[in-house]
Amino acid sequence: MDKSYNPRDIEQRLYERWENNGWFAPAGTGQPYCIMIPPPNVTGTLHMGHAFQHTLMDALTRLHRMQGDNTLWQQGTDHAGIATQMVVERQLNAANTTRHDLGREAFIARVWEWKAQSGDTISRQERRLGNSVDWSRERFTMDPALSEAVTEVFVRLHEEGLIYRGKRLVNWDPVLHTALSDLEVVPEDAKGHLWYLRYPLEDGSGQLIVATTRPETMLGDTAVAVHPEDERYRQFVGKQIRLPLTGRLIPVVADAAVDPQFGTGCVKITPGHDFNDYEMGKRHQLPLINIFDADAALTDDVPEPYRKLDRFVARKRIVADMEALDLVEKIEPHALKVPRGDRSGAVLEPWLTDQWYVSIAPLAAPAIKAVEDGSIRFVPETWAKNYFSWMHNIQDWCISRQLWWGHQIPAWYDADGNIFVAHDEEAAQAKARAKLGRDVTLTRDEDVLDTWFSSALWPFSTLGWPQQTPELQTFYPTSVLVTGFDIIFFWVARMIMMGLKFTGQVPFREVYITGLIRDENGDKMSKSKGNIIDPLDLIDGIDLEALVVKRTSGLMKPKDAARIEKDTRKQFPEGIAAYGTDALRFTFAALATMGRDIRFDLGRIDGYRNFANKLWNAARFVLMNTETHDVTSGDVQYSVADRWIRSRLGATIEETRRRLEDYRFDLAAQSLYEFAWYEYCDWYLEFSKPVLQSETVADALKRGTRQTLLAVLEAYLRLLHPLMPFLTEEIWQAVAPLTSVEVKRVPPDAEATIMLQPYPHAHEFARDEAAEKAVAPLKALILATRQIRGQLDVPRSRQMPIFVTTPGDQEWDVIVANGDLIRFVANITDITQLTASSHMPATAMQLIDGYAVHAPLSSLIDDPDAELSRLAKRKAKTRAELAKCEAKLGNQNFVANAPAEVVAQERARIADFNKEIVQIEEQESRVSELKK
RNA sequence: GCGCGCGUAGCUCAGCGGUAGAGCACCACGUUGACAUCGUGGUGGUCACAGGUUCGAUCCCUGUCGCGCGCACCA
């Protein structure tokens, strides 16, 4: 092995080997375990959020595969209708052409080209992240088989009356020229105005003043409404108003939906362009006037001067004209929410169109029940609340989109407007013939389905539904869905509804909701903010110039470039270092705390890269001390240290397994980190050195230590593998052959891989209380000696003797038995038990856990004050603690009410502190002697 | 307006009724054969604030403040 850990050298090579051996495909003989990847959009590349979630999914997948489960991680991508169409349209615009120039067929061909390219990029990224997805089963939402599932679902829902075509107001995107579902509307805070307009009564008896944020819609007004109880206006109800600018007569109606407190209490009613007004219009049988076209410009149904004007131009014009007529009472500033499309950012317009809808209530009821009765469990549970509140208020789902890229709706129309929904044109024709008794000319609906319609089927469409395939029977319902809270409504809820509807079973048993990855300031990462980090740049590194170019090119608003460049240069003056996939993955795991967004902190990945390097070097140490020896045959004797580290590994296995089961990847990572660094490397490797380097230690004992070094490392690598797949495989390949563990190979003549070895069980490394207890005095003495050295600047290279007192004789026996070890690790000459009659030279003293360690230092004679000040500090600390304890025990209520255990513990502490103070004071007087 | 989350060391975050933790940063010392991507020691905290419950509260409850998010309203 090389002296330094270099991830670049190992990662790609290993991934190819795993993939080429087909080890990602389900092959376990145990329970089925399946995770459906949330299919990334083929709009571009994977971002940090993907990399994060994929790390967790891969960890779970690898864990279960090692446990022998029949494990499938289903890979695939999503066609992402609007988003992808926009990307390709933008490319066309850049080339000074449009999709309309190309025509539908050529345009779609063009999108397929883009899909191939983007899909390749995504695959490459997945591979670099080490994701053990089953590539042989990769799916795309517009694959023929998946499209067939979409058609099947559409036809069946239509047959049951759960899909219907309706004419009503929808959220219309006047830039993209498509309808959107409610979920795709993002209300944005805006500063606008409230215009108070005078509407004269037809009989000349006065006027009503209406307040509106959208004066241009007055051209479509068909009533003015007041609250029925509103005394101010009761007399006007039923009268007619002469609508200014148009001269139309509209009634004054009374409706309880009017808020008398708002504005003047009079509302202009525009049923054609406002959801509330639409409802009110229905209640009062008001006519509906459509004043906007698909671009949200005014139609020919308005007075001539305003025709063809854009809505915002028309607004100015109308306000000016009203002012000229002295019909504007006043204008107030007003904060409002403007509805914008989540993709285009355009201000949406409520618009009357024909669209397809899913009748949602019958689907929602069982989906609510599934979460209520625990068939599906949210982790963390708090997200179930959000799910319920949305599901209880859910509205019918508008599924048709006026786009080209997507699943075309399987509906055909004849010349009379009859609708025939069927799997294909032939079947539609058959239906027409059955109904009309003759052949007719059919035209297919041009619209496509909301992209989430096919995503909703993903858990079963990828497994072959509507066919009852073996895969479907084996892997459905899937085990867990790992995704972000931002798509609970878009995706999770809809999968549950569709899954229950078409398979009769839940699509997954658990939903693990991750936090969102944010930048170091807590901002969402986005291209326009210029704060995106490509996960591959963390793996491979990137220099500053390349990073700046990457962040500033292809911006929607090119003028952001200067700011982005400045911020980037400030934050990454050196660019980004190459950390490797394992370090990135471990960082994601360590940051994956429950129910909290994640600020991505480069400091963390730095630390975990170092961790990888630490393991690498620990492995080198183990190998260079074991490779040239026959470790597996001959007598074996285990030292206290050997038994201790085995016991600690057992505890770590237990902890890690438990944490992974709870989806506490952060705590699993922490337990793995702490064991490797603070126990195995910091202590056990040091303990092993005196044994291995001694010329007098028995071979059996050396063999015991070598076996332990190897066995603990080998099992630990398996324990860590789900989080750091590459490093663990690379080291394991070198380590496993030296151990006596039975290596699993499938088939028997196959190459060995850590991927398919069993995940460690705690019982393989049983707890050894006696060993754990025995190591405590060794650590205490070594730590105390180091503290003396550290605080008095005594270099480690300077040997010295120590005098010690122990809490009891047992501990002293342990110290005697392991004297060589302590002497070696702490670089000590002699260890002498301190008795009342001991004669000591000038010493520095350190107390720790009931042990006192004295180190004779000639330098103390020159500077006793250094020691005295250390002692004074320690005494103050001890006294403070003592005072707290005494206060507690002085409280009768505490003694009476606290558990006996706690009271006893406090009493013991008081005794310990008192003993410490005596020891400190004795030492103080000894040192003071030196000053004389 | 309803709901949710968060506020712990300079920074990023664990913890959670009984002696406040980690990484990074910082200070001092140190290259002996695993590792300077390192080792050893150290500095650093009224656990946002105020009440309450409790023998005991960073932890449980109530309220306040601050930050973020979702839903609803929004003429």
Short mmCIF file of N, CA, C and O in Angstrom, two decimals, chain A residues 360-419:
data_model
loop_
_atom_site.label_atom_id
_atom_site.label_comp_id
_atom_site.label_asym_id
_atom_site.label_seq_id
_atom_site.Cartn_x
_atom_site.Cartn_y
_atom_site.Cartn_z
N ILE A 360 -59.77 13.35 -6.91
CA ILE A 360 -58.76 12.89 -5.97
C ILE A 360 -59.33 12.32 -4.67
O ILE A 360 -58.70 11.47 -4.04
N ALA A 361 -60.50 12.77 -4.27
CA ALA A 361 -61.00 12.35 -2.95
C ALA A 361 -61.06 10.84 -2.78
O ALA A 361 -60.64 10.31 -1.76
N PRO A 362 -61.58 10.09 -3.79
CA PRO A 362 -61.66 8.64 -3.61
C PRO A 362 -60.28 7.98 -3.50
O PRO A 362 -60.16 6.90 -2.92
N LEU A 363 -59.27 8.63 -4.06
CA LEU A 363 -57.92 8.07 -3.97
C LEU A 363 -57.25 8.48 -2.66
O LEU A 363 -56.43 7.75 -2.11
N ALA A 364 -57.61 9.66 -2.18
CA ALA A 364 -56.94 10.18 -0.99
C ALA A 364 -57.35 9.43 0.27
O ALA A 364 -56.53 9.20 1.16
N ALA A 365 -58.61 9.02 0.34
CA ALA A 365 -59.10 8.39 1.58
C ALA A 365 -58.25 7.19 2.00
O ALA A 365 -57.77 7.14 3.14
N PRO A 366 -58.06 6.21 1.11
CA PRO A 366 -57.23 5.07 1.54
C PRO A 366 -55.77 5.47 1.81
O PRO A 366 -55.11 4.85 2.64
N ALA A 367 -55.31 6.51 1.11
CA ALA A 367 -53.91 6.94 1.30
C ALA A 367 -53.73 7.58 2.67
O ALA A 367 -52.68 7.47 3.29
N ILE A 368 -54.77 8.25 3.14
CA ILE A 368 -54.71 8.81 4.49
C ILE A 368 -54.71 7.68 5.51
O ILE A 368 -53.92 7.66 6.45
N LYS A 369 -55.57 6.71 5.27
CA LYS A 369 -55.69 5.60 6.21
C LYS A 369 -54.37 4.83 6.33
O LYS A 369 -53.99 4.41 7.43
N ALA A 370 -53.69 4.65 5.21
CA ALA A 370 -52.46 3.86 5.22
C ALA A 370 -51.41 4.45 6.16
O ALA A 370 -50.64 3.73 6.79
N VAL A 371 -51.38 5.78 6.26
CA VAL A 371 -50.43 6.40 7.17
C VAL A 371 -50.98 6.41 8.58
O VAL A 371 -50.26 6.19 9.56
N GLU A 372 -52.30 6.59 8.69
CA GLU A 372 -52.92 6.57 10.02
C GLU A 372 -52.74 5.22 10.70
O GLU A 372 -52.43 5.16 11.89
N ASP A 373 -52.92 4.15 9.93
CA ASP A 373 -52.88 2.83 10.59
C ASP A 373 -51.46 2.24 10.62
O ASP A 373 -51.27 1.09 11.02
N GLY A 374 -50.47 3.05 10.20
CA GLY A 374 -49.09 2.59 10.34
C GLY A 374 -48.60 1.70 9.22
O GLY A 374 -47.49 1.18 9.28
N SER A 375 -49.41 1.48 8.18
CA SER A 375 -48.92 0.69 7.05
C SER A 375 -47.74 1.40 6.41
O SER A 375 -46.85 0.77 5.83
N ILE A 376 -47.75 2.73 6.50
CA ILE A 376 -46.62 3.52 6.06
C ILE A 376 -46.19 4.39 7.23
O ILE A 376 -47.03 5.00 7.90
N ARG A 377 -44.90 4.41 7.48
CA ARG A 377 -44.39 5.17 8.61
C ARG A 377 -43.46 6.27 8.10
O ARG A 377 -42.57 6.00 7.29
N PHE A 378 -43.71 7.50 8.53
CA PHE A 378 -42.80 8.59 8.19
C PHE A 378 -41.69 8.67 9.23
O PHE A 378 -41.94 8.53 10.43
N VAL A 379 -40.47 8.89 8.77
CA VAL A 379 -39.32 9.09 9.65
C VAL A 379 -38.63 10.38 9.22
O VAL A 379 -38.22 10.46 8.06
N PRO A 380 -38.53 11.40 10.04
CA PRO A 380 -39.12 11.54 11.37
C PRO A 380 -40.64 11.68 11.27
O PRO A 380 -41.16 12.20 10.29
N GLU A 381 -41.29 11.24 12.31
CA GLU A 381 -42.73 11.10 12.31
C GLU A 381 -43.48 12.41 12.07
O GLU A 381 -44.60 12.42 11.58
N THR A 382 -42.85 13.51 12.43
CA THR A 382 -43.51 14.81 12.36
C THR A 382 -44.02 15.14 10.94
O THR A 382 -44.97 15.89 10.78
N TRP A 383 -43.39 14.52 9.93
CA TRP A 383 -43.82 14.80 8.56
C TRP A 383 -45.19 14.23 8.25
O TRP A 383 -45.86 14.68 7.31
N ALA A 384 -45.61 13.26 9.02
CA ALA A 384 -46.95 12.71 8.80
C ALA A 384 -48.00 13.81 8.98
O ALA A 384 -49.01 13.83 8.28
N LYS A 385 -47.74 14.71 9.90
CA LYS A 385 -48.69 15.82 10.13
C LYS A 385 -48.89 16.64 8.86
O LYS A 385 -50.01 16.98 8.50
N ASN A 386 -47.77 16.98 8.23
CA ASN A 386 -47.85 17.74 6.99
C ASN A 386 -48.64 16.98 5.93
O ASN A 386 -49.46 17.54 5.22
N TYR A 387 -48.34 15.70 5.87
CA TYR A 387 -49.01 14.84 4.91
C TYR A 387 -50.51 14.87 5.13
O TYR A 387 -51.29 15.09 4.20
N PHE A 388 -50.91 14.68 6.39
CA PHE A 388 -52.35 14.67 6.68
C PHE A 388 -53.01 16.00 6.33
O PHE A 388 -54.07 16.04 5.73
N SER A 389 -52.37 17.09 6.72
CA SER A 389 -53.04 18.37 6.53
C SER A 389 -53.22 18.65 5.04
O SER A 389 -54.23 19.22 4.64
N TRP A 390 -52.28 18.21 4.26
CA TRP A 390 -52.44 18.42 2.82
C TRP A 390 -53.49 17.48 2.25
O TRP A 390 -54.37 17.89 1.48
N MET A 391 -53.42 16.24 2.65
CA MET A 391 -54.34 15.24 2.10
C MET A 391 -55.80 15.53 2.46
O MET A 391 -56.71 15.21 1.71
N HIS A 392 -56.01 16.12 3.62
CA HIS A 392 -57.38 16.40 4.01
C HIS A 392 -57.98 17.58 3.24
O HIS A 392 -59.18 17.77 3.22
N ASN A 393 -57.11 18.39 2.66
CA ASN A 393 -57.61 19.56 1.92
C ASN A 393 -57.36 19.46 0.42
O ASN A 393 -57.40 20.46 -0.28
N ILE A 394 -57.07 18.26 -0.02
CA ILE A 394 -56.60 18.09 -1.39
C ILE A 394 -57.71 18.38 -2.40
O ILE A 394 -58.89 18.09 -2.17
N GLN A 395 -57.33 19.00 -3.50
CA GLN A 395 -58.27 19.33 -4.58
C GLN A 395 -58.01 18.42 -5.79
O GLN A 395 -56.95 17.81 -5.88
N ASP A 396 -58.96 18.38 -6.68
CA ASP A 396 -58.77 17.58 -7.89
C ASP A 396 -57.50 18.04 -8.60
O ASP A 396 -57.14 19.20 -8.59
N TRP A 397 -56.86 17.06 -9.24
CA TRP A 397 -55.51 17.26 -9.77
C TRP A 397 -55.60 17.49 -11.28
O TRP A 397 -56.03 16.59 -12.01
N CYS A 398 -55.19 18.67 -11.70
CA CYS A 398 -55.15 18.97 -13.14
C CYS A 398 -53.92 18.29 -13.73
O CYS A 398 -52.80 18.62 -13.37
N ILE A 399 -54.14 17.32 -14.62
CA ILE A 399 -53.03 16.49 -15.11
C ILE A 399 -52.64 16.78 -16.56
O ILE A 399 -51.66 16.23 -17.05
N SER A 400 -53.41 17.62 -17.26
CA SER A 400 -53.03 17.86 -18.65
C SER A 400 -52.12 19.08 -18.75
O SER A 400 -52.28 20.05 -18.02
N ARG A 401 -51.15 18.98 -19.63
CA ARG A 401 -50.20 20.07 -19.84
C ARG A 401 -50.11 20.33 -21.35
O ARG A 401 -50.02 19.38 -22.13
N GLN A 402 -50.08 21.61 -21.70
CA GLN A 402 -50.03 21.96 -23.13
C GLN A 402 -48.56 22.02 -23.55
O GLN A 402 -48.01 23.06 -23.88
N LEU A 403 -47.91 20.83 -23.45
CA LEU A 403 -46.50 20.72 -23.81
C LEU A 403 -46.38 19.66 -24.88
O LEU A 403 -47.34 18.98 -25.22
N TRP A 404 -45.16 19.48 -25.34
CA TRP A 404 -44.89 18.43 -26.32
C TRP A 404 -44.16 17.25 -25.72
O TRP A 404 -44.25 16.13 -26.20
N TRP A 405 -43.35 17.55 -24.71
CA TRP A 405 -42.49 16.50 -24.14
C TRP A 405 -43.21 15.83 -22.98
O TRP A 405 -43.43 16.47 -21.94
N GLY A 406 -43.58 14.59 -23.16
CA GLY A 406 -44.27 13.87 -22.10
C GLY A 406 -45.14 12.77 -22.67
O GLY A 406 -45.04 12.45 -23.87
N HIS A 407 -45.96 12.18 -21.80
CA HIS A 407 -46.86 11.12 -22.27
C HIS A 407 -48.11 11.77 -22.85
O HIS A 407 -48.86 12.42 -22.13
N GLN A 408 -48.31 11.57 -24.16
CA GLN A 408 -49.48 12.17 -24.79
C GLN A 408 -50.74 11.49 -24.26
O GLN A 408 -50.77 10.27 -24.05
N ILE A 409 -51.73 12.30 -24.01
CA ILE A 409 -52.95 11.78 -23.39
C ILE A 409 -53.67 10.82 -24.33
O ILE A 409 -53.89 11.14 -25.51
N PRO A 410 -54.04 9.64 -23.86
CA PRO A 410 -54.66 8.64 -24.74
C PRO A 410 -56.16 8.89 -24.90
O PRO A 410 -56.99 8.08 -24.48
N ALA A 411 -56.47 10.06 -25.50
CA ALA A 411 -57.88 10.41 -25.73
C ALA A 411 -58.00 10.90 -27.17
O ALA A 411 -57.13 11.61 -27.66
N TRP A 412 -59.09 10.46 -27.82
CA TRP A 412 -59.32 10.85 -29.21
C TRP A 412 -60.69 11.53 -29.34
O TRP A 412 -61.62 11.20 -28.59
N TYR A 413 -60.76 12.47 -30.27
CA TYR A 413 -62.01 13.21 -30.47
C TYR A 413 -62.50 13.01 -31.89
O TYR A 413 -61.69 12.94 -32.82
N ASP A 414 -63.81 12.93 -32.03
CA ASP A 414 -64.34 12.96 -33.40
C ASP A 414 -64.76 14.39 -33.72
O ASP A 414 -64.61 15.29 -32.88
N ALA A 415 -65.28 14.57 -34.87
CA ALA A 415 -65.61 15.93 -35.34
C ALA A 415 -66.69 16.57 -34.48
O ALA A 415 -66.77 17.79 -34.36
N ASP A 416 -67.50 15.73 -33.82
CA ASP A 416 -68.58 16.28 -33.00
C ASP A 416 -68.15 16.52 -31.56
O ASP A 416 -68.97 16.86 -30.71
N GLY A 417 -66.88 16.27 -31.29
CA GLY A 417 -66.39 16.50 -29.94
C GLY A 417 -66.63 15.34 -29.00
O GLY A 417 -66.43 15.46 -27.80
N ASN A 418 -67.05 14.18 -29.52
CA ASN A 418 -67.12 13.00 -28.66
C ASN A 418 -65.71 12.59 -28.27
O ASN A 418 -64.78 12.68 -29.06
N ILE A 419 -65.56 12.12 -27.03
CA ILE A 419 -64.24 11.74 -26.52
C ILE A 419 -64.16 10.23 -26.37
O ILE A 419 -65.07 9.61 -25.80
#
